[in-house]
CSV table of C-alpha atoms in Angstrom, one decimal:
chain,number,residue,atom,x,y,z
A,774,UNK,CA,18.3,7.4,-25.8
A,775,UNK,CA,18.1,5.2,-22.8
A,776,UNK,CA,14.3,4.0,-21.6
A,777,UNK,CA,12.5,5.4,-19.1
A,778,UNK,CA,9.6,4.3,-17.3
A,779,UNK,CA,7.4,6.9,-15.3
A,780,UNK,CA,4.9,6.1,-13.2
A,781,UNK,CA,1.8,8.9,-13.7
A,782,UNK,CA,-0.9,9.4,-10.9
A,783,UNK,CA,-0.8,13.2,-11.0
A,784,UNK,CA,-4.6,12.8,-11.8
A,785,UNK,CA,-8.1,13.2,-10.4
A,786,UNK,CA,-8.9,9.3,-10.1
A,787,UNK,CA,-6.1,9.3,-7.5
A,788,UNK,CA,-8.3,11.4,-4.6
A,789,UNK,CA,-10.0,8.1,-4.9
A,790,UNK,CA,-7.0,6.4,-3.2
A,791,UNK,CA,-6.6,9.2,-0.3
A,792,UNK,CA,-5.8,9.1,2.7
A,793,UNK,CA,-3.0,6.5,1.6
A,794,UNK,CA,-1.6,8.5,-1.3
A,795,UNK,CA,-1.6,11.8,0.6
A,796,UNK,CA,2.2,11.0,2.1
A,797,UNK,CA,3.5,9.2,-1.9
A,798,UNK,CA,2.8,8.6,-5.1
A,799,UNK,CA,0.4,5.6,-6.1
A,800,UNK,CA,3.1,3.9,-8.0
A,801,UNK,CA,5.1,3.5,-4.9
A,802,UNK,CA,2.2,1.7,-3.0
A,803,UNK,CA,3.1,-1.7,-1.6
A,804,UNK,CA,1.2,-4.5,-2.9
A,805,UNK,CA,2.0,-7.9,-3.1
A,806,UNK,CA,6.0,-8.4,-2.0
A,807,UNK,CA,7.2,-5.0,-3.8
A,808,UNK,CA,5.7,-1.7,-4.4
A,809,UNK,CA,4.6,-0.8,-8.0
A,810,UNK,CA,7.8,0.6,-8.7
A,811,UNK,CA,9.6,-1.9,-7.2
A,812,UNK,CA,8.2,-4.3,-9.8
A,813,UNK,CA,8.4,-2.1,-13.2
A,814,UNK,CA,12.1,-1.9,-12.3
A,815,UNK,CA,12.8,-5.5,-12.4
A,816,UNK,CA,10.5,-5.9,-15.2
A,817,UNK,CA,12.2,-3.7,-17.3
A,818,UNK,CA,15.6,-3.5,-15.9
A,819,UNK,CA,15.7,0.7,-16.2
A,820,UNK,CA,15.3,3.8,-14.0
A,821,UNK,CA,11.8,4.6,-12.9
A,822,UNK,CA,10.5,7.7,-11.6
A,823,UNK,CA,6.8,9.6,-10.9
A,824,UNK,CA,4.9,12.1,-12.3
A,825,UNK,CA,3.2,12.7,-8.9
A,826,UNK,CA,1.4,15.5,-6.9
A,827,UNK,CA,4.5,18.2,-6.6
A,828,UNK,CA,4.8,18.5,-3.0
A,829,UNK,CA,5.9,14.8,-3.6
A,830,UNK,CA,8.6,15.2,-6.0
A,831,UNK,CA,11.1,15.7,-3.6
A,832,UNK,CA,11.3,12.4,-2.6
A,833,UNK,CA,9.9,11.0,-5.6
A,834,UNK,CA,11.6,11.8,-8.4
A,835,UNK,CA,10.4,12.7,-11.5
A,836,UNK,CA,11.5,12.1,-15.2
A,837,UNK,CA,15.0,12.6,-15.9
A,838,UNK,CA,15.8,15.8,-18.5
A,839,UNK,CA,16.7,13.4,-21.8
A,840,UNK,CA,15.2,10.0,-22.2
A,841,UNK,CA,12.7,7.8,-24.5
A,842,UNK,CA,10.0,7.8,-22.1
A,843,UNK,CA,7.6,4.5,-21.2
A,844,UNK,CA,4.9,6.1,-19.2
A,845,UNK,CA,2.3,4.0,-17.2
A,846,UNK,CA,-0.3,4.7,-15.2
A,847,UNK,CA,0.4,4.2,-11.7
A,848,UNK,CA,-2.1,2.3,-10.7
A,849,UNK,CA,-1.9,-0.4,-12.8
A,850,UNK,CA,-0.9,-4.1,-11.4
A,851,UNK,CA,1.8,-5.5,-14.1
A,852,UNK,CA,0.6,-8.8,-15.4
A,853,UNK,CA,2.6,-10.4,-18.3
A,854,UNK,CA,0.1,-10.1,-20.7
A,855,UNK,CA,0.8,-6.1,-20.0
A,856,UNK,CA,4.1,-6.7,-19.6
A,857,UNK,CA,4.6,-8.1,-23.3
A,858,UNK,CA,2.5,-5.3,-24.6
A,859,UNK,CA,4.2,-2.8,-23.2
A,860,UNK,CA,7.4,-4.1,-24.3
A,861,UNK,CA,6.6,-3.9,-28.2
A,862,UNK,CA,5.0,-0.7,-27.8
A,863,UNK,CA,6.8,1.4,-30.1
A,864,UNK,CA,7.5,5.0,-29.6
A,865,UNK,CA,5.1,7.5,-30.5
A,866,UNK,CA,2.4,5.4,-29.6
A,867,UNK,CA,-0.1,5.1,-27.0
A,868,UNK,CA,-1.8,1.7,-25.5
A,869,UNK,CA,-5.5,2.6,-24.2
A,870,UNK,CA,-8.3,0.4,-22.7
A,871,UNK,CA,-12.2,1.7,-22.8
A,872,UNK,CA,-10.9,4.9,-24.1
A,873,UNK,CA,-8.7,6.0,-21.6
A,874,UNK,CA,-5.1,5.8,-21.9
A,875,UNK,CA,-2.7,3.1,-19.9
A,876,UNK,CA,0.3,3.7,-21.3
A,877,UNK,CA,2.7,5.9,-24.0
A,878,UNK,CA,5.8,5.9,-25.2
A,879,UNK,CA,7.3,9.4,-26.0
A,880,UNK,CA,11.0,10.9,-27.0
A,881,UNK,CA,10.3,14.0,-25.6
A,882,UNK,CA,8.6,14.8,-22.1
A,883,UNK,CA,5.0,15.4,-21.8
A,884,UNK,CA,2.5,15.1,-19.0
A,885,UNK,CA,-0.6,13.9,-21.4
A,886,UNK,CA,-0.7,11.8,-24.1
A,887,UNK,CA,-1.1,13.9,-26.9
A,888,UNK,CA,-3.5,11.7,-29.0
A,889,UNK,CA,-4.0,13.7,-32.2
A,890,UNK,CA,0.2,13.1,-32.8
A,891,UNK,CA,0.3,9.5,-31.2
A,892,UNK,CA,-0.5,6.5,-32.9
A,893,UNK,CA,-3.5,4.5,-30.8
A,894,UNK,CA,-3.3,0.9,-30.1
A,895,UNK,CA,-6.4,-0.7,-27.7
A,896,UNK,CA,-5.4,-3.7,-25.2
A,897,UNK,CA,-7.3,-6.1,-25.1
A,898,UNK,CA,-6.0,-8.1,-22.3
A,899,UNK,CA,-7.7,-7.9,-18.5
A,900,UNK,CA,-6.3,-4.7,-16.4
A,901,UNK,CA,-5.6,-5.5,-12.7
A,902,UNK,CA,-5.4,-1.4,-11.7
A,903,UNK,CA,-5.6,-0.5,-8.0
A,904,UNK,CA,-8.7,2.2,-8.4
A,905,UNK,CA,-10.0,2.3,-4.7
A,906,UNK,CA,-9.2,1.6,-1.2
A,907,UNK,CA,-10.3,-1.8,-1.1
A,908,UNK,CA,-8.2,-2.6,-4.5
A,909,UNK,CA,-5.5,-3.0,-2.4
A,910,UNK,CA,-6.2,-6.2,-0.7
A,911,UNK,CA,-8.5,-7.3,-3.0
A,912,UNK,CA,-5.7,-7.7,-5.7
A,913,UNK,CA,-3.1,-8.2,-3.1
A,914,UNK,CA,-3.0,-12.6,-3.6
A,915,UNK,CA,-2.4,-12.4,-7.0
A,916,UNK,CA,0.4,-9.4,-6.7
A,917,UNK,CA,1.6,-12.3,-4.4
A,918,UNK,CA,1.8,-15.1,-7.0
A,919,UNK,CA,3.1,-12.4,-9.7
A,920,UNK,CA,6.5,-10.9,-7.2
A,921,UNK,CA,7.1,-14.7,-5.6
A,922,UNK,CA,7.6,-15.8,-9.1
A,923,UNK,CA,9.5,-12.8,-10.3
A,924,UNK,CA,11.7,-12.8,-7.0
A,925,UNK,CA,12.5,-16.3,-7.0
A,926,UNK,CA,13.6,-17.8,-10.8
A,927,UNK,CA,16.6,-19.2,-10.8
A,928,UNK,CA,17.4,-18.7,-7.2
A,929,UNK,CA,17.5,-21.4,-4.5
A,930,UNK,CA,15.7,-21.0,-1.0
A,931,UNK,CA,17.6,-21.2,2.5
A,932,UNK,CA,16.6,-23.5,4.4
A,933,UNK,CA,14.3,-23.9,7.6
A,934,UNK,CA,15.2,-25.6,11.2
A,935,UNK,CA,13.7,-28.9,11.2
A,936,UNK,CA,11.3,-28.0,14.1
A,937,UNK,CA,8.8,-26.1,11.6
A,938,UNK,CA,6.3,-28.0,9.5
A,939,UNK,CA,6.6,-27.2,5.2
A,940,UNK,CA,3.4,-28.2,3.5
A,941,UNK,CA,4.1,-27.8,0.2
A,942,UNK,CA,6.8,-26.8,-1.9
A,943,UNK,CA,6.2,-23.0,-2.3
A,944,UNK,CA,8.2,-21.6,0.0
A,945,UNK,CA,11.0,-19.1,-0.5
A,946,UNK,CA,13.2,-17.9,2.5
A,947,UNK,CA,15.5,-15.7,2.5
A,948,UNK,CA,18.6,-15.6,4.4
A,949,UNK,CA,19.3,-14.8,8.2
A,950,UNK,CA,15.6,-15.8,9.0
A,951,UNK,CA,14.6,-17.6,12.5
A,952,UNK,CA,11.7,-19.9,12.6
A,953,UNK,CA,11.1,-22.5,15.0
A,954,UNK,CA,8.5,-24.5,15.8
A,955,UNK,CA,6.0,-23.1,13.2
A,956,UNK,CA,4.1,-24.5,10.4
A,957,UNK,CA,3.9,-23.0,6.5
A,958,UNK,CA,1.1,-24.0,4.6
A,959,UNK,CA,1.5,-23.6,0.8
A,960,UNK,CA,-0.9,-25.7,-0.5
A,961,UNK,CA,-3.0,-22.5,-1.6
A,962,UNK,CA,-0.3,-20.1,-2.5
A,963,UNK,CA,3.4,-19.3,-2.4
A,964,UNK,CA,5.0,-17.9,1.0
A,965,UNK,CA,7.9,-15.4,1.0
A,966,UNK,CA,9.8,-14.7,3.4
A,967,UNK,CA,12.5,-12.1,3.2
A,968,UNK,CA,15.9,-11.4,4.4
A,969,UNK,CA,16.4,-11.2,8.2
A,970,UNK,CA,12.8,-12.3,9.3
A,971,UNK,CA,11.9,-13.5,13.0
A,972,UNK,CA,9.1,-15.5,13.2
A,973,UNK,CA,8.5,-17.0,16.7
A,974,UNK,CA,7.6,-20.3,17.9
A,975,UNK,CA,3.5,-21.5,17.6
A,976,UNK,CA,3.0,-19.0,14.7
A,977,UNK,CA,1.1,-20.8,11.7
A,978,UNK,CA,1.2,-19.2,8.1
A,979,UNK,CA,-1.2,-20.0,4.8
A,980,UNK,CA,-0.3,-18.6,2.0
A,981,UNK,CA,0.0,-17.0,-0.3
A,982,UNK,CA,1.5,-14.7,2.3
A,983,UNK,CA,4.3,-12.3,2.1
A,984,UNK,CA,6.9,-11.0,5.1
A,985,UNK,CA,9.0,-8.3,4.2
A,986,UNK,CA,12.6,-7.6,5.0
A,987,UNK,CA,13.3,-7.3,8.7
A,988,UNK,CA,9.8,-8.1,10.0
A,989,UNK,CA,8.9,-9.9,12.9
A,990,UNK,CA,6.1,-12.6,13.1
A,991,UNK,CA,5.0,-12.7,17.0
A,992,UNK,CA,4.6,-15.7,18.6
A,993,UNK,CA,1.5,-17.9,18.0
A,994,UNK,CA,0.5,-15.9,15.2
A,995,UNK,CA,-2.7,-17.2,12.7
A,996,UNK,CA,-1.8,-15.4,8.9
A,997,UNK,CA,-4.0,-16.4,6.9
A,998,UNK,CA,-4.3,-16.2,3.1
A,999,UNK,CA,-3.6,-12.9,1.7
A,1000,UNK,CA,-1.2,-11.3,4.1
A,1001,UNK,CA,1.2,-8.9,3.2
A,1002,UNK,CA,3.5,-7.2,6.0
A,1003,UNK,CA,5.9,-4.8,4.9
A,1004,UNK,CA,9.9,-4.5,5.5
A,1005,UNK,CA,10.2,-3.9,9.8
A,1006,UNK,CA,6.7,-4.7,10.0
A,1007,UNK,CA,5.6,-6.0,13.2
A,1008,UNK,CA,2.1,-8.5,13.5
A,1009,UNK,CA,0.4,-10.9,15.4
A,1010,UNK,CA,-2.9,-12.5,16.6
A,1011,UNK,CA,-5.0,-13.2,14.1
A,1012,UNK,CA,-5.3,-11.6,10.8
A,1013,UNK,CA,-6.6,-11.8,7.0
A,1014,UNK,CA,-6.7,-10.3,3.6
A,1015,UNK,CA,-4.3,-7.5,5.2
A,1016,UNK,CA,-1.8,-5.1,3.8
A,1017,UNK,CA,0.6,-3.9,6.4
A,1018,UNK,CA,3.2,-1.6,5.3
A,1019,UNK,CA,6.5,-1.1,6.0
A,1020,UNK,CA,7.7,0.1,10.2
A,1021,UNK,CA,3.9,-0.5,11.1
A,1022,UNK,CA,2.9,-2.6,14.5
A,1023,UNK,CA,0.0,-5.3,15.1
A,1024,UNK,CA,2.2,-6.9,18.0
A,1025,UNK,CA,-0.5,-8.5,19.5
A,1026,UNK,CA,-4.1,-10.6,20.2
A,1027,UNK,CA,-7.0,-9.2,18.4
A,1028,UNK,CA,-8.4,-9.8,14.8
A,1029,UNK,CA,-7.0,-7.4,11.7
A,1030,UNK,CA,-8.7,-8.3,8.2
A,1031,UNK,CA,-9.7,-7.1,5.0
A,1032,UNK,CA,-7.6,-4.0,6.1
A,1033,UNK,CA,-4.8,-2.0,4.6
A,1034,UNK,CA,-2.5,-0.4,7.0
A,1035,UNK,CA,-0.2,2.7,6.4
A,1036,UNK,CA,3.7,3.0,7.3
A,1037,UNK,CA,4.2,3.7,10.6
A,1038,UNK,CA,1.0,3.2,12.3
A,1039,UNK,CA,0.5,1.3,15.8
A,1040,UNK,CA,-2.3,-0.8,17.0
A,1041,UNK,CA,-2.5,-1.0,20.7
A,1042,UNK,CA,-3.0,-4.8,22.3
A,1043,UNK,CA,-6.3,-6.2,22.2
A,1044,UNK,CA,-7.3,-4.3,19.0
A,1045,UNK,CA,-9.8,-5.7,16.3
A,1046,UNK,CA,-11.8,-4.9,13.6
A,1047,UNK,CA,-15.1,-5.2,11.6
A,1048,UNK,CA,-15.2,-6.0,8.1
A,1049,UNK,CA,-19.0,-7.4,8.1
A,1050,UNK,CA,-21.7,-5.1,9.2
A,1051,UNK,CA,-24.6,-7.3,11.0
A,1052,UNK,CA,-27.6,-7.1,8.8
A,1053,UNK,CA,-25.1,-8.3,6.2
A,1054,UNK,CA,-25.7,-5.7,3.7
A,1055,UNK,CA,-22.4,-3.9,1.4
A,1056,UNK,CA,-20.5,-1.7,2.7
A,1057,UNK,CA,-19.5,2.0,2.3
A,1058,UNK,CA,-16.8,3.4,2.3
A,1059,UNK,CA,-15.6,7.1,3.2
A,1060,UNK,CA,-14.3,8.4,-0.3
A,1061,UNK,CA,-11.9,11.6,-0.2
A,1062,UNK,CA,-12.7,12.8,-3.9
A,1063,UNK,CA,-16.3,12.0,-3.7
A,1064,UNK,CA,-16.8,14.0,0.2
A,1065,UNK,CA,-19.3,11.4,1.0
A,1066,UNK,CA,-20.0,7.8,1.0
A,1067,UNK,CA,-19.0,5.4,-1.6
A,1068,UNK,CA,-20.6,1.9,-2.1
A,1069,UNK,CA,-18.1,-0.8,-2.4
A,1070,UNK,CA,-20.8,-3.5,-3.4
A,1071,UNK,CA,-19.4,-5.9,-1.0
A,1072,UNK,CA,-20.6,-7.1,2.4
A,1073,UNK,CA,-16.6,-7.8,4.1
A,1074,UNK,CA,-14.9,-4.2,4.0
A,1075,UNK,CA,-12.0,-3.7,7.2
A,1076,UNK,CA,-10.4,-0.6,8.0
A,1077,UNK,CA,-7.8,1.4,6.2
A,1078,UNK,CA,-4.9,3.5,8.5
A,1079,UNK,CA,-3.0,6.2,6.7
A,1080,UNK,CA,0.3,6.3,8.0
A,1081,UNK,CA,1.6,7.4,11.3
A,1082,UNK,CA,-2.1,6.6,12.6
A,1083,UNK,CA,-2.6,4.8,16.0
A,1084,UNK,CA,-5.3,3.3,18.2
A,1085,UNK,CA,-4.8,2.6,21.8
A,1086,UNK,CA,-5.3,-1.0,23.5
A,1087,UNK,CA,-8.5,-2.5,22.9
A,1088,UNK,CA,-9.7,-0.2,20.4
A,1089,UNK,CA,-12.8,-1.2,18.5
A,1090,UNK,CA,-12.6,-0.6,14.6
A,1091,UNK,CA,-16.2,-0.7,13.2
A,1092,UNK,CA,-16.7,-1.7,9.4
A,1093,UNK,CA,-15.5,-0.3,6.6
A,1094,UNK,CA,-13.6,2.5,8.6
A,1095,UNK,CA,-10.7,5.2,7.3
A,1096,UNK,CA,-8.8,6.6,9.5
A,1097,UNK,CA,-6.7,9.5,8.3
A,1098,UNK,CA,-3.0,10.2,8.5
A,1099,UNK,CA,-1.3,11.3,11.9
A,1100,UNK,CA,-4.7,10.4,13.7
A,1101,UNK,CA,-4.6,9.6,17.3
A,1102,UNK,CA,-7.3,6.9,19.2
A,1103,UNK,CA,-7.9,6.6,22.6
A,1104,UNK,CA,-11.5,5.2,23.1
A,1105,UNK,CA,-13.7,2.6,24.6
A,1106,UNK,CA,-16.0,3.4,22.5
A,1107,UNK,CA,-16.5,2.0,19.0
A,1108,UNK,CA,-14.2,4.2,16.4
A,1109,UNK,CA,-16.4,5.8,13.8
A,1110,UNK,CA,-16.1,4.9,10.2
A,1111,UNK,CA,-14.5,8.5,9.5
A,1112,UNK,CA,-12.1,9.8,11.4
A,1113,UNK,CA,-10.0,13.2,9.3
A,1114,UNK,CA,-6.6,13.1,9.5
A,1115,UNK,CA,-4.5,14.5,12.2
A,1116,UNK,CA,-7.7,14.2,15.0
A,1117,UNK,CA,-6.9,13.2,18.1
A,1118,UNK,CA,-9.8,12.0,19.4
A,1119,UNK,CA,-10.8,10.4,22.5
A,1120,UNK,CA,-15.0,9.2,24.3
A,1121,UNK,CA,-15.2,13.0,25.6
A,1122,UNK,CA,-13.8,15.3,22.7
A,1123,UNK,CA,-12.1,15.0,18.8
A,1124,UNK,CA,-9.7,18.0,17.8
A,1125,UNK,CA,-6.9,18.6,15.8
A,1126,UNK,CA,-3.1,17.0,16.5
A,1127,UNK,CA,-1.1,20.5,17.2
A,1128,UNK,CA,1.4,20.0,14.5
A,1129,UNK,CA,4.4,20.8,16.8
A,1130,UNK,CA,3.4,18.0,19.4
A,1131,UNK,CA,3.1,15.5,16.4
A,1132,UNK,CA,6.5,16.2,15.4
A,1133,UNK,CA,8.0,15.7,18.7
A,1134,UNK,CA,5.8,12.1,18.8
A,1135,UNK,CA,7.9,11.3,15.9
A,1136,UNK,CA,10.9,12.6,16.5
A,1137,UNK,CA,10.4,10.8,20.2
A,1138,UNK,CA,9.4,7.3,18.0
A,1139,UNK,CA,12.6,7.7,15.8
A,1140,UNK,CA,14.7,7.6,18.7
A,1141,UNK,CA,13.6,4.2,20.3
A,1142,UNK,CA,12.9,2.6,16.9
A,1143,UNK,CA,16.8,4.0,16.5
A,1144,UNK,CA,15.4,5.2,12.8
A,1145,UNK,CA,14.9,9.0,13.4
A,1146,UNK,CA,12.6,10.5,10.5
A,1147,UNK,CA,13.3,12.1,7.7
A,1148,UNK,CA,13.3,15.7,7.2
A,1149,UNK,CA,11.9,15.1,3.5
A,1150,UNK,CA,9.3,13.0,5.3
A,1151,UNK,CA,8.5,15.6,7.6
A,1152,UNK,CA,8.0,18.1,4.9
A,1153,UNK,CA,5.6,15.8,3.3
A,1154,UNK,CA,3.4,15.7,6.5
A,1155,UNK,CA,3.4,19.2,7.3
A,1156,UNK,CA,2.1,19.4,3.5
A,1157,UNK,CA,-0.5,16.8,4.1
A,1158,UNK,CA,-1.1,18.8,7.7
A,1159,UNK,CA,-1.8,22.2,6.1
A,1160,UNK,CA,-3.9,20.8,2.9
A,1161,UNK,CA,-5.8,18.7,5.4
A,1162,UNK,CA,-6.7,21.9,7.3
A,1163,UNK,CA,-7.6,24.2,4.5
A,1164,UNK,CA,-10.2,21.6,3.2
A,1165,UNK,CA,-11.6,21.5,6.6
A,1166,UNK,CA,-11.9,24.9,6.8
């Protein structure tokens, strides 16, 4: 039977990973240049699907009826030292680390590892896994240096006007890209920029960095190390160790860093955030399994946006914030370091987005982006709306 490899997160430890897993599966989290999935695929060369929450199966498919099945779980980062392991794992077997499984290999579908009927074999490699919030960034450089290397063997980059300044020879651009006047920095890690990629004059890039497909780099923009901005991405001012994902908008001055930021969201002009708290102490973090605080043990902690989440101009992100999915921000004041999804909350009152005027906003945003929303996607946020509202309640 033909391999395939299913990406599992329909577990506990994934709460830990809410609000960005509320609207898909951990395994198709952007990190890096690709998402997880993105990167199994051209690892192995063979479908893969989820085993996700159900409500996301729609979209995200899940194991095919017949196969030999290479089950992973979804929040690991591939290394090669996993890679080769998982690639002489035989069948009927299963790879664990610590005692908990990472990986089996099965000719007949099952959602667990059965362990009394499967052969055990411990790694003992490092595991890169992606087990809170901050994971995100925190692993993002490396995911980097991993994709830029798997993206680029063998193939030959296009090259730049003679207006920007190359330092280094770690740059890989893609083709239809504009870039004047700019300057990429390489010395500390690869830059990739994808297909069809503006970036406009004055902007200056460090990398390891990574622009997705379609994005557009406004000008004088600062990226620092460890950027990530997903396909039709929009950033500038001044940001690092940031994951942007894909249709999501930083178009302007203000500072964005150790921050992970959902599809779709905007942040109006003039917006910046925290990510070190004044008395210099570590941070917590809001934590949707735990219903209370988390502590990260470190002292520089940004802000995390689940998708379709926006802030008006001038918003003020303290440390170590999460903002929820759908949320709307129109303050002066400082936004707190919690705000539930679907709020919309402004200085004088918080309640809840009324689910029909969300859909219009999106329906509205479709229209001038010209990339209307799906209705799969739309079923997926009325889920997240009405499981959102039953915890509250």
């Amino acid at each position: 039977m033909l391999l395939e490899v299913v990406l599992h997160d329909r577990a506990p430890w994934r709460e830990h990973l809410l609000p960005m897993a509320f609207t898909r599966p951990v395994g198709a989290f952007r990190i890096g240049i690709l998402t997880l999935q993105e990167k199994w695929q051209l690892l192995f060369d063979v479908p893969v699907g989820f085993y996700t929450e159900p409500y996301l199966q729609e979209k995200f498919h899940g194991p095919s009826s017949s196969a030999t099945y290479l089950v992973v779980r979804a929040n690991l980062c591939p290394t090669m030292d996993l890679v080769n392991t998982l690639c002489t794992l035989e069948e009927g077997c299963v790879l664990e680390k610590d005692g908990d499984w990472i990986a089996y290999k099965i000719n007949k579908w099952s959602p667990q590892p059965e362990r009394s009927t499967l052969k055990v074999h411990n790694f003992e490699g490092e595991l890169r896994r992606i087990q809170f919030l901050e994971d995100i960034y925190l692993e993002n450089a490396k995911q980097i240096v991993f994709d830029f290397n798997l993206l680029t063997k063998d193939k030959t980059s296009s090259p730049l006007h003679p207006s920007n300044l190359v330092i280094g020879d770690n740059l890989y651009v893609g083709t239809n890209v504009e870039a004047f006047g700019c300057t990429f920095n390489t010395a500390q890690g690869p830059i990739y920029i994808a297909n069809d990629v503006l970036i406009e004059q004055g902007s200056h890039l460090r990398g390891p960095i990574a622009i997705g497909k379609g994005a557009r780099v406004k000008m004088g923009s600062r990226l620092y190390p460890n950027v990530s901005v997903g396909p039709k991405a929009t950033i500038g001012g001044e940001v690092n160790n940031t994951v942007m994902w894909e249709n999501s908008a930083k178009g302007h001055d203000g500072y964005l860093g150790c921050a992970v930021i959902g599809e779709g969201c905007n942040l109006g002009a003039g917006t910046s955030n925290s990510n070190l708290q004044n008395n210099w102490k570590a941070i917590k973090l809001y934590d949707y399994k735990l219903v209370d605080w988390r502590k990260t043990e470190r002292k520089k902690v940004g802000a995390f946006m689940g998708d379709f989440a926006m802030c008006g101009i001038n918003s003020s992100i303290t440390t170590g914030a999460v903002i929820g999915v759908g949320v709307q921000l129109s303050m002066s004041n400082i936004i707190p370091k919690f705000v539930p999804d679907f709020s919309w909350m402004t200085d004088e009152k918080q309640e809840t987005y009324v689910w029909n005027k969300f859909e219009d906003m999106l329906k509205e945003r479709g229209g001038m982006i010209n990339e209307e929303i799906q209705e799969t996607d739309l079923r997926i946020l009325w889920e997240v709306y009405c499981l959102t509202r039953r915890e509250e309640n």
